[in-house]
PDB file of C-alpha atoms in Angstrom:
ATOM      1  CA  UNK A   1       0.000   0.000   0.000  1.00 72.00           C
ATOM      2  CA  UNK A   2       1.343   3.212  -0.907  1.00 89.00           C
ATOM      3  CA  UNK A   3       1.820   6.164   1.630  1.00 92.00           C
ATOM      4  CA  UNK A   4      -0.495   8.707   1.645  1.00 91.00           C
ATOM      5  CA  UNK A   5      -0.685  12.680   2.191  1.00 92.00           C
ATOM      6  CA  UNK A   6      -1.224  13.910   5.381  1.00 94.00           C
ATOM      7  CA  UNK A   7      -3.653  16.990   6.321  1.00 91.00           C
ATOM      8  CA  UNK A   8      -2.324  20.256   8.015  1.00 92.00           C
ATOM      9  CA  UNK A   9      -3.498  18.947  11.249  1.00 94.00           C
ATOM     10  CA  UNK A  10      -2.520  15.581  11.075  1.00 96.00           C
ATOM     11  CA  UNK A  11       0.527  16.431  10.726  1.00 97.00           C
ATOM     12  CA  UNK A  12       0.757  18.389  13.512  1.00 97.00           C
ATOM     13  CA  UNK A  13      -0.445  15.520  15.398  1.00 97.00           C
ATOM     14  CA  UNK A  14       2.100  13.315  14.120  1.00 97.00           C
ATOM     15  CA  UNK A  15       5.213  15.285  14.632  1.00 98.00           C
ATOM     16  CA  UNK A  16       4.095  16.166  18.416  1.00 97.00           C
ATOM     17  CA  UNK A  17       3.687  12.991  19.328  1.00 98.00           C
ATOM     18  CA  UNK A  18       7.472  12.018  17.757  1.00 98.00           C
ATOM     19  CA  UNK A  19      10.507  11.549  19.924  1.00 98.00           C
ATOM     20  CA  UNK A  20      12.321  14.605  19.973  1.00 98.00           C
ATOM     21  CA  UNK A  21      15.275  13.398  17.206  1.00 98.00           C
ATOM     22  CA  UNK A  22      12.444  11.986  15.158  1.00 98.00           C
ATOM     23  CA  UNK A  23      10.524  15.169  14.776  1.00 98.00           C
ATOM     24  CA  UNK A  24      13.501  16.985  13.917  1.00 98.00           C
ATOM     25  CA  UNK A  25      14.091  14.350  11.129  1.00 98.00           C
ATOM     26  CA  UNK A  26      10.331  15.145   9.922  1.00 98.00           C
ATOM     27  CA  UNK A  27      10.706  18.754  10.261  1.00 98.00           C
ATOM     28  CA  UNK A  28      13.337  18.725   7.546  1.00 98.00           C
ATOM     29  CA  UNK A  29      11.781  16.135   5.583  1.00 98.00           C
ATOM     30  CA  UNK A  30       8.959  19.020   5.348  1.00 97.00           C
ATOM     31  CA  UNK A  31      11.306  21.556   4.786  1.00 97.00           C
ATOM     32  CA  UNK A  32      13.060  20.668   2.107  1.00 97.00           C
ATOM     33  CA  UNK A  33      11.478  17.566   0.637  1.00 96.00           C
ATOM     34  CA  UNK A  34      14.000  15.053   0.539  1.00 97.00           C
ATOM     35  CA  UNK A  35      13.306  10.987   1.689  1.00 97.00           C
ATOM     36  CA  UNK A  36      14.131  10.004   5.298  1.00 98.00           C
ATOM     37  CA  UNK A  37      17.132   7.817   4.057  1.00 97.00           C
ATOM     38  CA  UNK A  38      18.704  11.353   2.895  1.00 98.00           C
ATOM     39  CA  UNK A  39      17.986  12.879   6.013  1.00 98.00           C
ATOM     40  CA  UNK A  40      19.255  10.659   8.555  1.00 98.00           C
ATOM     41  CA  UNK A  41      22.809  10.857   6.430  1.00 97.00           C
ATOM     42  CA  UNK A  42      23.495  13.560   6.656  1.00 98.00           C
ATOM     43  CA  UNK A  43      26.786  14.332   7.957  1.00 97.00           C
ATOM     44  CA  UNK A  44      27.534  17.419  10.765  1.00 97.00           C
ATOM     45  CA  UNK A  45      30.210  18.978   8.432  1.00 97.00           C
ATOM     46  CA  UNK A  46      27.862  19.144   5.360  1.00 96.00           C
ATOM     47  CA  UNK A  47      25.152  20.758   6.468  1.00 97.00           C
ATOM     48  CA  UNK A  48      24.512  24.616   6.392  1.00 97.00           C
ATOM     49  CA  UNK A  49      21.934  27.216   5.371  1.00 97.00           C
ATOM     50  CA  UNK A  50      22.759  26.220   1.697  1.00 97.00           C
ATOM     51  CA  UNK A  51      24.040  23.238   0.797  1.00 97.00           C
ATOM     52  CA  UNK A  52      23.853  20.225  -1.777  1.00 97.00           C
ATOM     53  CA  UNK A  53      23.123  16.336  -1.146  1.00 97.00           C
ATOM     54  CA  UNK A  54      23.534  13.411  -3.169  1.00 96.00           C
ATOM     55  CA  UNK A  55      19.940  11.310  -3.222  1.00 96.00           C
ATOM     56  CA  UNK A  56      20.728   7.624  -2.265  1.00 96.00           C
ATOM     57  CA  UNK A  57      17.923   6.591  -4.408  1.00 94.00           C
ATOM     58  CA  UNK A  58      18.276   8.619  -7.688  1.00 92.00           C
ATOM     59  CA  UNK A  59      22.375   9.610  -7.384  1.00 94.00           C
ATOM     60  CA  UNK A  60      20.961  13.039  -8.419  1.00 94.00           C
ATOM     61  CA  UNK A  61      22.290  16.170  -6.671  1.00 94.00           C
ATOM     62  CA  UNK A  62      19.846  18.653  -5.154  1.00 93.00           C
ATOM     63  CA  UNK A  63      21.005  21.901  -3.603  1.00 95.00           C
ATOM     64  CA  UNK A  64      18.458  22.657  -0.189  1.00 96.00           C
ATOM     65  CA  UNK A  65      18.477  25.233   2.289  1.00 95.00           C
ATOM     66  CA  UNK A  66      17.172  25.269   5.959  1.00 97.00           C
ATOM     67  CA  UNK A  67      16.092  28.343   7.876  1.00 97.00           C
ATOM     68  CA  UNK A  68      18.596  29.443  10.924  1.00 98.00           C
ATOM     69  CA  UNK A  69      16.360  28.124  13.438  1.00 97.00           C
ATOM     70  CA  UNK A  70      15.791  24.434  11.964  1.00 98.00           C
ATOM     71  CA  UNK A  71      19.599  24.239  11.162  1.00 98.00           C
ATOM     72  CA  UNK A  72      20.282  25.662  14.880  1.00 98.00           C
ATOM     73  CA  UNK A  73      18.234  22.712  16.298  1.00 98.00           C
ATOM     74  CA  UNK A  74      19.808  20.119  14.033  1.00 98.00           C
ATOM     75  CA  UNK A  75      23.158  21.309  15.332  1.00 97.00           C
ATOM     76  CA  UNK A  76      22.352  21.373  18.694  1.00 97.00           C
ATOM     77  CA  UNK A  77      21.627  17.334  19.013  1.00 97.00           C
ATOM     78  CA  UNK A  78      24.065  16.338  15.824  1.00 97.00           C
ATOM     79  CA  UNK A  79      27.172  14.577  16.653  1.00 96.00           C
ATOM     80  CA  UNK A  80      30.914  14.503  15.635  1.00 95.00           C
ATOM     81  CA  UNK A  81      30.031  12.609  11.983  1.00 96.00           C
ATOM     82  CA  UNK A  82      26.492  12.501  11.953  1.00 97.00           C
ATOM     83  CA  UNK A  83      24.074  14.755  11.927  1.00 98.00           C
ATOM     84  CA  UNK A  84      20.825  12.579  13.126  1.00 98.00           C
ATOM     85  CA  UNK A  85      23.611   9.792  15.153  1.00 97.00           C
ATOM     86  CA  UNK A  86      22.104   6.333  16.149  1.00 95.00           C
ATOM     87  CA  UNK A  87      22.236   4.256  18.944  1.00 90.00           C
ATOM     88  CA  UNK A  88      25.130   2.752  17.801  1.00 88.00           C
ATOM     89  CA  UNK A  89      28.288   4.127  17.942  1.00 85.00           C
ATOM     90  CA  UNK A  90      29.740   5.721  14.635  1.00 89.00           C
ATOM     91  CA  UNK A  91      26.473   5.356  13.160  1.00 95.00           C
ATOM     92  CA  UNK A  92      23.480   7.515  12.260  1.00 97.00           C
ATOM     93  CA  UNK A  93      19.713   6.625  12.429  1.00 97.00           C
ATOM     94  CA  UNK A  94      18.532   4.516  10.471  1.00 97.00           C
ATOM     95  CA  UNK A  95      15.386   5.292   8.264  1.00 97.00           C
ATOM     96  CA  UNK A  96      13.760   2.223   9.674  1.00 97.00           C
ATOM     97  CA  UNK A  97      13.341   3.806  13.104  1.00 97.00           C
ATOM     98  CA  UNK A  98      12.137   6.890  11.682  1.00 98.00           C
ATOM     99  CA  UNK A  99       9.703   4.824  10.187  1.00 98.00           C
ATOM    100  CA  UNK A 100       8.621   2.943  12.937  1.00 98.00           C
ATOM    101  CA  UNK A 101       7.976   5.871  15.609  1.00 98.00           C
ATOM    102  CA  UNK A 102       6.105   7.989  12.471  1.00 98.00           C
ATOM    103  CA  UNK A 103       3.987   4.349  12.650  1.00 98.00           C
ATOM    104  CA  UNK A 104       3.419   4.516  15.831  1.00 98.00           C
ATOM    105  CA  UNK A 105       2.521   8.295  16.315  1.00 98.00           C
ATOM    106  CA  UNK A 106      -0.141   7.561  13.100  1.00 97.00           C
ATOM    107  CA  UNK A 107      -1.714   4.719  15.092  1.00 97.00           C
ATOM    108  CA  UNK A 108      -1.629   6.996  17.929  1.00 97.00           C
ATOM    109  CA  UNK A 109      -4.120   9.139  16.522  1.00 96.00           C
ATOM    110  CA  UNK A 110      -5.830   6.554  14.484  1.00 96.00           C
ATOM    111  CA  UNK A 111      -5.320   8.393  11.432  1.00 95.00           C
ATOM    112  CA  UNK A 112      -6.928   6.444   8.485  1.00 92.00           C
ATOM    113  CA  UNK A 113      -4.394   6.964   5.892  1.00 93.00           C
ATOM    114  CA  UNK A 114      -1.505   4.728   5.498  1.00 95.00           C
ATOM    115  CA  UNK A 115       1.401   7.070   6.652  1.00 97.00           C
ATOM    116  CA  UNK A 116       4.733   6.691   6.841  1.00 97.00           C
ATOM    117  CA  UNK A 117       8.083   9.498   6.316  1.00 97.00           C
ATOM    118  CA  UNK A 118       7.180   9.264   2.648  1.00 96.00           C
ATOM    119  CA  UNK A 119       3.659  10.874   3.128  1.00 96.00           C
ATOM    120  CA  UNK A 120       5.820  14.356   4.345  1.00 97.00           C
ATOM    121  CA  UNK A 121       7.689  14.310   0.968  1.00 96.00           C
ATOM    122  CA  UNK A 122       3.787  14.606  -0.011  1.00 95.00           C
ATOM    123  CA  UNK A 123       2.554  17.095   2.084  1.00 96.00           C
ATOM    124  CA  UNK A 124       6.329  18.865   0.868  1.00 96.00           C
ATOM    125  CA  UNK A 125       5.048  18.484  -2.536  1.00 94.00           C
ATOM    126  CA  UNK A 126       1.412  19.531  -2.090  1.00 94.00           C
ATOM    127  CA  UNK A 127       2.586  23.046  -0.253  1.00 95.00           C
ATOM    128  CA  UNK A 128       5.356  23.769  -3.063  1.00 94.00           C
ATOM    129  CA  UNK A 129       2.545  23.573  -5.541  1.00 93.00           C
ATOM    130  CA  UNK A 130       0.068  25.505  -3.980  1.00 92.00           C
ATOM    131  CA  UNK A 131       2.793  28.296  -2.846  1.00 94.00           C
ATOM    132  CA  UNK A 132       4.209  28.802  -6.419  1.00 94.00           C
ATOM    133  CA  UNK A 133       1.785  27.202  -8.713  1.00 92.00           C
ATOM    134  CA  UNK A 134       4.599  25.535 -10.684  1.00 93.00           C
ATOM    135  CA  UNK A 135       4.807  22.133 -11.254  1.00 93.00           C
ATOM    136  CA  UNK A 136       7.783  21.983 -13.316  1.00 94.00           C
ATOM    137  CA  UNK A 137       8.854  23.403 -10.047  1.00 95.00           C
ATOM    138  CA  UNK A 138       7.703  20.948  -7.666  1.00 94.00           C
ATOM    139  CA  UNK A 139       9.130  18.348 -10.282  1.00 94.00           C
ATOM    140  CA  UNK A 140      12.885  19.569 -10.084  1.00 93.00           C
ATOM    141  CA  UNK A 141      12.511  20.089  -6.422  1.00 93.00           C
ATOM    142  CA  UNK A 142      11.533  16.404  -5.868  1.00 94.00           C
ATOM    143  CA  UNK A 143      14.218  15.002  -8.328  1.00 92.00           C
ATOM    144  CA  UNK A 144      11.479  13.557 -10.465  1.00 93.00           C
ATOM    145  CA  UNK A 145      12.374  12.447 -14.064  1.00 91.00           C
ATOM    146  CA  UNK A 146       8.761  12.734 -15.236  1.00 91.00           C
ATOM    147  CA  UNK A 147       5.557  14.899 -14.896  1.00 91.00           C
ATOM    148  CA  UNK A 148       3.216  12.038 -14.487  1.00 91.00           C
ATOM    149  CA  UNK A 149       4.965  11.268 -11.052  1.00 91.00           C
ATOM    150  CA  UNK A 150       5.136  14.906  -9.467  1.00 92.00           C
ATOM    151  CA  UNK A 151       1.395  14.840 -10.155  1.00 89.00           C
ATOM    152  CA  UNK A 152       1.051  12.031  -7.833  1.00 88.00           C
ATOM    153  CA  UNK A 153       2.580  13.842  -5.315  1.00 89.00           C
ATOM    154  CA  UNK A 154       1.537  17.404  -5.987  1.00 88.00           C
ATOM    155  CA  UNK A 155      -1.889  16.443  -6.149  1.00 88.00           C
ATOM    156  CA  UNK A 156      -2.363  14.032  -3.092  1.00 88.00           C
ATOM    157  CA  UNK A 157      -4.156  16.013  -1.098  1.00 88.00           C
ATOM    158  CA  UNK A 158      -7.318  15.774  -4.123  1.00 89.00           C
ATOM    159  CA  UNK A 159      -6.583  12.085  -3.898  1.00 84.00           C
ATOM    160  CA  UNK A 160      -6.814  11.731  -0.495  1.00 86.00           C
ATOM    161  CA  UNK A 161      -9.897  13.976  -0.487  1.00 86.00           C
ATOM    162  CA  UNK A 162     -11.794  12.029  -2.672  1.00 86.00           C
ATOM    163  CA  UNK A 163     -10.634   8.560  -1.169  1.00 84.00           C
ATOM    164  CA  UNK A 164     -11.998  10.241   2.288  1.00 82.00           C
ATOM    165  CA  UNK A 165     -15.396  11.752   0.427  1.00 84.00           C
ATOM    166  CA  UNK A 166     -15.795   8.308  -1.545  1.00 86.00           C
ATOM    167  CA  UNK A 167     -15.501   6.190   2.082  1.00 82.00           C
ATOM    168  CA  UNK A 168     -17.735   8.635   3.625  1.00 78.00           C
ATOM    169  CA  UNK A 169     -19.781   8.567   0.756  1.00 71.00           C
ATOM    170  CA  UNK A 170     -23.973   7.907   1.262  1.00 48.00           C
ATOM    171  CA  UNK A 171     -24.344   4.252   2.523  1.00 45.00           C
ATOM    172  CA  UNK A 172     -28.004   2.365   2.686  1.00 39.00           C
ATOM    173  CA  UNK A 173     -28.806   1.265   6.102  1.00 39.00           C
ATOM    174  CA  UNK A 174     -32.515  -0.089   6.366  1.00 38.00           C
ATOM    175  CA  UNK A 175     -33.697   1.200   3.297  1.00 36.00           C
ATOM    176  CA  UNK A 176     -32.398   5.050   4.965  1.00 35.00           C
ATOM    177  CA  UNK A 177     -29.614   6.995   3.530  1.00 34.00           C
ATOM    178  CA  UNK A 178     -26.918   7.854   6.407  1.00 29.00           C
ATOM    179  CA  UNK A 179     -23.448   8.880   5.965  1.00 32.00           C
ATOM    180  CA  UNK A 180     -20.767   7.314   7.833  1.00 32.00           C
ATOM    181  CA  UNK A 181     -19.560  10.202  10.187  1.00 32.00           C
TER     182      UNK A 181
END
């Protein structure tokens, strides 16, 4: 199942109820759009208010930028190597434990979308879009080779609204209409 965008407030949900390293991960997978695997990679040295990452997934580079205040944060918890560090010694976090407490802080709520990290790159997408109108611009932000798949992601939160309108749709209950609240 594929993951799905999340609503203003939902999201707000989501990253309060994250451990503290966690929500920092997700506030810069809002920020700047990149997939939780990037994130968690990212080494101390490297980061700034400007600066460029190699995505693990497409080999692409992709210049981002993070406001003084997100970047402070970051800096404030990152260790020696790593910006996001792991349990483990010499290691970062891994993506999987992102994953996990994002999981677990959807169930939380009982939100009844499939979420996961993924769904920010989403709500990322969705917000580009409506601030500058440009897809073509929301397409080279996200790294995407074609159209067809920036749509998908520009336009989840129509897709999600008419997944929610089509469960909540008129149902027949004794021969009266009712709709599932």
């Amino acid at each position: 199942m594929k993951t799905e965008y999340l609503l203003e407030k939902q999201v707000g949900h989501v990253l309060a109820a994250l451990t503290p390293q966690n929500q920092l991960i997700a506030r810069v997978c809002l920020h700047t759009g990149l997939r939780v695997g990037d994130v968690v990679s990212l080494r101390t040295q490297d980061i700034g208010l400007q600066f460029t990452v190699t995505e693990a997934k497409t080999k692409k580079r992709r210049r981002v930028g993070l406001p003084a205040g997100l970047l402070a944060d970051i800096q404030e918890q990152a260790g020696d190597e790593w910006a996001f560090p792991g349990r483990s010694l010499g290691r970062h976090k891994t993506r999987q434990a992102v994953w996990a407490d994002v999981k677990r802080a959807a169930r939380a709520f009982r939100l009844p979308q499939n979420v996961a990290p993924h769904s920010l790159r989403k709500v990322y997408a969705v917000d580009l879009l409506a601030k500058y109108g440009d897809l073509q611009r929301v397409q080279r932000a996200l790294n995407h080779g074609g159209v067809e798949t920036t749509l998908i992601y520009a336009m989840a939160d129509r897709l999600l609204e008419a997944k929610m309108s089509a469960k909540s749709g008129k149902k027949k209950r004794g021969g009266a209409a009712w709709k599932v609240v």
